[in-house]
Coordinates of C-alpha atoms in Angstrom, one line a residue:
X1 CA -15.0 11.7 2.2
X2 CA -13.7 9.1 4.9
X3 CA -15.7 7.7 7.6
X4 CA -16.4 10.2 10.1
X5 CA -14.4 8.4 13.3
X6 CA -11.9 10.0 16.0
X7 CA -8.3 9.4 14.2
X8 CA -5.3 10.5 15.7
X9 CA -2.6 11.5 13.4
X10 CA 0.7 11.5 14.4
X11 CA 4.4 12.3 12.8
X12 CA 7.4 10.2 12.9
X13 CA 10.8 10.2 11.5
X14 CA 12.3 6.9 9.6
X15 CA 15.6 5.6 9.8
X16 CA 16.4 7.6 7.1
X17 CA 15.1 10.9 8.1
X18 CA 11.9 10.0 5.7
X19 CA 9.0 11.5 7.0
X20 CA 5.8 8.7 8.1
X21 CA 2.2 9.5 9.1
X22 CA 0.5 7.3 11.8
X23 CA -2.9 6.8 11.9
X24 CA -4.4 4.8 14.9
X25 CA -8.1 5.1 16.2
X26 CA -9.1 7.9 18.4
X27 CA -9.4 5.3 21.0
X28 CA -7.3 3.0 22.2
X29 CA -8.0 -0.6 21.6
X30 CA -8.0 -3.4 23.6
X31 CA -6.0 -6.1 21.5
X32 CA -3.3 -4.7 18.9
X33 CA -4.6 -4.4 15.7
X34 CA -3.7 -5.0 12.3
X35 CA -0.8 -2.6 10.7
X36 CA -1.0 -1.3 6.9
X37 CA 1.9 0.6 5.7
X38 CA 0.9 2.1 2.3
X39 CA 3.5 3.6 0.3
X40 CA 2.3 6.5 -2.3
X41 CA 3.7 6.7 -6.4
X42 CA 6.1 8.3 -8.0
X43 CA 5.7 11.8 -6.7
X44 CA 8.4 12.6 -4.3
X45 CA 7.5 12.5 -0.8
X46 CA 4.2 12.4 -1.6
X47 CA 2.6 10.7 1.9
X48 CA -0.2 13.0 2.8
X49 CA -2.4 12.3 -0.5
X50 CA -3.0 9.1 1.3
X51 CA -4.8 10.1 4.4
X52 CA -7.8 10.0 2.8
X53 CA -7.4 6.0 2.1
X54 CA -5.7 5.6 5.6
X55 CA -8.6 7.7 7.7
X56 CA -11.0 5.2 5.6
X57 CA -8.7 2.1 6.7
X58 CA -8.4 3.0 10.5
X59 CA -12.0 3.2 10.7
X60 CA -12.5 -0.4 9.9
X61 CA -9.5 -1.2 12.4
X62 CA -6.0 -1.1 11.9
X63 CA -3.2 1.0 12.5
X64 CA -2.2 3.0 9.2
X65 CA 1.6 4.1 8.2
X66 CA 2.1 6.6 4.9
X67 CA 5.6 7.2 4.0
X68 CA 7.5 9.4 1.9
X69 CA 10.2 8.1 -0.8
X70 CA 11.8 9.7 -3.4
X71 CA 11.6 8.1 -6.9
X72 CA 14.4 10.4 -7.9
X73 CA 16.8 9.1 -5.1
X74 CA 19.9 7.5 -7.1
X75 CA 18.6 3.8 -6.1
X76 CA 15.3 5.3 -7.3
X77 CA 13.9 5.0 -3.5
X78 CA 14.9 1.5 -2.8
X79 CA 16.4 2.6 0.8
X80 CA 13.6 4.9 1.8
X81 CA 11.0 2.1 1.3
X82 CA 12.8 -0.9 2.5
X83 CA 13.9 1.6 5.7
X84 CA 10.1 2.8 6.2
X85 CA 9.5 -1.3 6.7
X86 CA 12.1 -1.3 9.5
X87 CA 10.6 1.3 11.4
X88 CA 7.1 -0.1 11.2
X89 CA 8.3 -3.2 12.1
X90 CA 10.4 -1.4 15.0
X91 CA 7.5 1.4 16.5
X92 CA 4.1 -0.4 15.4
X93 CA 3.3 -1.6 19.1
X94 CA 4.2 1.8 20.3
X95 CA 1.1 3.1 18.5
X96 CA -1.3 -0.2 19.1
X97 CA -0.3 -1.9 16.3
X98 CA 0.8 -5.6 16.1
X99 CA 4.2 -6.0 13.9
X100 CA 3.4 -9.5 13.6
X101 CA 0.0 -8.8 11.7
X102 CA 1.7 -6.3 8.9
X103 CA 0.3 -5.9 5.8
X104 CA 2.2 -4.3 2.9
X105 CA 0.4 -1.9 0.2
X106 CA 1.1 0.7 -2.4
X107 CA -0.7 2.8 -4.7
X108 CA 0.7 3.0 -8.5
X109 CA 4.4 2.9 -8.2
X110 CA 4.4 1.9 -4.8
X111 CA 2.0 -1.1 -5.9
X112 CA 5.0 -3.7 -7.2
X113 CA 7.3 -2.2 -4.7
X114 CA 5.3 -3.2 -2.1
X115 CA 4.2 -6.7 -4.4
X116 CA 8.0 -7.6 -5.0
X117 CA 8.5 -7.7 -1.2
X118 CA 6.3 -10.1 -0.6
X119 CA 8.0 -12.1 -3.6
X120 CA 11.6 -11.7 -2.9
X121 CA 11.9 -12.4 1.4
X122 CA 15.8 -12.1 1.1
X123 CA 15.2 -8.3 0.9
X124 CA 15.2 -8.4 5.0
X125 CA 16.5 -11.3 5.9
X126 CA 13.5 -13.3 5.5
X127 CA 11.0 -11.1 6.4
X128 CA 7.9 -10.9 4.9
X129 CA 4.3 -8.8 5.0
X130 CA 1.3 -11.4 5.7
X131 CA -0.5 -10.0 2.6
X132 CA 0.0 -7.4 0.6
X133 CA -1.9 -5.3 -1.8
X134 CA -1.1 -3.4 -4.9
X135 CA -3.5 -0.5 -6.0
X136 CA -3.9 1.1 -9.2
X137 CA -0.2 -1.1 -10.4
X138 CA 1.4 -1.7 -13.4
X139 CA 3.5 -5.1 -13.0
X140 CA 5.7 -5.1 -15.8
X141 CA 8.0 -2.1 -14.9
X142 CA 11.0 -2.5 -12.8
X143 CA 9.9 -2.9 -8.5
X144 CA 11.4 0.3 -7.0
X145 CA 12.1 -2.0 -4.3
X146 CA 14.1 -5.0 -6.1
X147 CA 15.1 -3.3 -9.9
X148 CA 13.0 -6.2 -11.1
X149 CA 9.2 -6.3 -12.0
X150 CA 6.8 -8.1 -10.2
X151 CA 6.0 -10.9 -13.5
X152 CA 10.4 -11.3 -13.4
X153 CA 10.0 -11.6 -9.3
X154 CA 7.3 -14.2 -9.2
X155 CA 8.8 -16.2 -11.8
X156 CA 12.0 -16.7 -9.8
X157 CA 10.7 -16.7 -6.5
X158 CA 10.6 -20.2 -4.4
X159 CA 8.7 -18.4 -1.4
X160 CA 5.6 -19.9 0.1
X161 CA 2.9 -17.6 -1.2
X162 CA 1.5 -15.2 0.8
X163 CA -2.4 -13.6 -0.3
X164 CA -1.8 -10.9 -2.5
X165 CA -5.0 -8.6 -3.2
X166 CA -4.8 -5.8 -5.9
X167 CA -7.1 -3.4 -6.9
X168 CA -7.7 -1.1 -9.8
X169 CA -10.1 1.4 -11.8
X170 CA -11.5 0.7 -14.7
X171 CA -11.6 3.9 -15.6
X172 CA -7.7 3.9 -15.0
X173 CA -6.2 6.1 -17.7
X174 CA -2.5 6.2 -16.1
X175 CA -1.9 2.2 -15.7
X176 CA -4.6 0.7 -17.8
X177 CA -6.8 -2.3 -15.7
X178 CA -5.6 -5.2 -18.2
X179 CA -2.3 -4.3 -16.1
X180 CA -3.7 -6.3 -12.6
X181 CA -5.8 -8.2 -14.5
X182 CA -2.5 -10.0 -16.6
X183 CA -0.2 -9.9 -13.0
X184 CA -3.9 -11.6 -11.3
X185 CA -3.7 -14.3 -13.9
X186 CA 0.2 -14.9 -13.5
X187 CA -0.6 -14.8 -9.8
X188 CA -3.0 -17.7 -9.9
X189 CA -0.6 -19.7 -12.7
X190 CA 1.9 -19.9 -9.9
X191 CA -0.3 -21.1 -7.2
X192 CA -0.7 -17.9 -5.0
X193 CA -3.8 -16.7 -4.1
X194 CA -5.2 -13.2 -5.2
X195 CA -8.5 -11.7 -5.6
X196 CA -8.7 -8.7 -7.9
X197 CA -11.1 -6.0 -7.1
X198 CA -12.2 -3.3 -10.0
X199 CA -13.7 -0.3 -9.3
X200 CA -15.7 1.9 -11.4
X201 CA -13.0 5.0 -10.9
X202 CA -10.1 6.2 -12.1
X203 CA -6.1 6.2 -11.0
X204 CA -6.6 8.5 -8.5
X205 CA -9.9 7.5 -7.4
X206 CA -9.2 4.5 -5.5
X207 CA -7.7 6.3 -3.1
X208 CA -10.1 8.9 -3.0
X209 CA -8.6 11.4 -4.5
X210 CA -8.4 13.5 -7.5
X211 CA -5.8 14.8 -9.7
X212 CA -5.2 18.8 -9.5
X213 CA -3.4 20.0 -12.6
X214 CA -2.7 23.5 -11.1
X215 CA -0.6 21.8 -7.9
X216 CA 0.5 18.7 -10.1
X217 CA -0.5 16.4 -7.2
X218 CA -3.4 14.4 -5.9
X219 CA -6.1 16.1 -3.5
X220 CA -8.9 14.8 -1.7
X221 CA -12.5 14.6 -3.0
X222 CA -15.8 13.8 -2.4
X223 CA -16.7 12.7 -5.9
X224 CA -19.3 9.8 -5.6
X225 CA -17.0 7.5 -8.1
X226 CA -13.7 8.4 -5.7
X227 CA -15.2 8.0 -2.4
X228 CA -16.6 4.5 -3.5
X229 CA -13.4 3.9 -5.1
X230 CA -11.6 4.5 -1.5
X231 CA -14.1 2.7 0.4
X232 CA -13.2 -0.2 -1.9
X233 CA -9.8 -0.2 -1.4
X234 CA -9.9 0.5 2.4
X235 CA -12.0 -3.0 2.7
X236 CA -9.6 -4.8 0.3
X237 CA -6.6 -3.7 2.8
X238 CA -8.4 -4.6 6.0
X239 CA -9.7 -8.5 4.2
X240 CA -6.1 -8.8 3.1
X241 CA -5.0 -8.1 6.9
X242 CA -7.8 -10.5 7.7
X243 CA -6.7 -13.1 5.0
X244 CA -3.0 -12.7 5.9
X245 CA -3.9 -14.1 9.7
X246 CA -5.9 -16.6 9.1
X247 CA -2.9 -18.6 6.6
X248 CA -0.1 -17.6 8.8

């Protein structure tokens, strides 16, 4: 399970009535610390399966947001997740966090959204994440977040490049490894920096959970392979926050 450290967890409302979870330390800092926004997959409104991952992430410092988006909105959540940005972007400082040090990540579906950002800055105005991650991705399906994948995004994009880090299980039955492992290679073709990490889990494992067939949904767990697998994922988030600052 996560690292065992005060977390406060609060609710907000987006712009778009969407609901977010805010992690921040139990303790306030003394400097503003890094901010990870990590969206969740297709499952509609599916935030909370991530807390988990973001308890893991604020205990290596950094303020965590999880928000919900519909996959089965009409623009297939493109509003919910671009709006969620906004308001991170608006409240971090409010909770300790520093806007300026944002860091972009999702987990499956949410993995090229939150890639295709960082690839296409005319989404908001210019605006971009210092790093971002993708966990668990596949990169050849349509971005919820541009209605273009990530390969079609990066080959048309004329943005500097901005680290991206992804990570994946190899024991990924849902989006197969060779996925992040093709997008790493196009990555590095175009001159953008990425470091893949594989972990020896599955889809839901690297973000320490585990899928519950009864509730159709993704609980927590303490399985050896997931907790490892979270761990992993928590450290990739917090080097890419790291990585982001030092290139900016």
């Amino acid at each position: 399970m996560p690292s065992h450290v005060p977390v406060i967890k609060t609710l907000a409302k987006g712009e778009s009535g969407k609901l977010i979870d805010v992690y921040q330390p139990g303790e306030r800092p003394e400097r503003p610390l890094p901010v990870i926004l990590i969206w969740h997959g297709l499952g509609p409104d599916e935030r909370d399966i991530l807390q988990p991952l973001a308890e893991e992430v604020v205990a290596r410092g950094a303020v965590v947001f999880a928000s919900d988006w519909r996959s089965d909105a009409p623009d297939g959540g493109r509003a919910d997740l671009l709006n969620s940005i906004r308001f991170v972007l608006a409240q971090a400082a409010s909770f300790g966090g520093d806007p300026k040090h944002f860091v972009l990540a999702g987990w499956s579906a949410g993995a090229g959204a939150a890639i295709s950002v960082a690839l296409r800055p005319e989404l908001l105005d210019g605006w971009r994440p210092v790093a971002a991650v993708g966990i668990a991705g596949h990169y050849e399906l349509p971005a919820r977040t541009t209605g273009e994948t990530p390969l079609d995004d990066l080959a048309a994009t004329s943005a500097d490049p901005v680290p991206i880090r992804l990570v994946h299980g190899r024991g990924d039955i849902i989006l197969d490894v060779q996925n992040s492992r093709d997008f790493a290679e196009a990555l590095v073709a175009r001159g953008w920096p990425v470091h893949l990490d594989e972990v020896a889990t599955d889809h839901a494992g690297v973000i320490m959970t585990e899928y519950n067939l009864e509730l159709n949904r993704c609980v927590p767990t303490a399985s050896p392979s997931a907790v490892e697998g979270g761990r992993v994922t928590a450290e990739s988030l917090i080097l890419a926050a790291e990585t982001g600052a030092a290139t900016k």
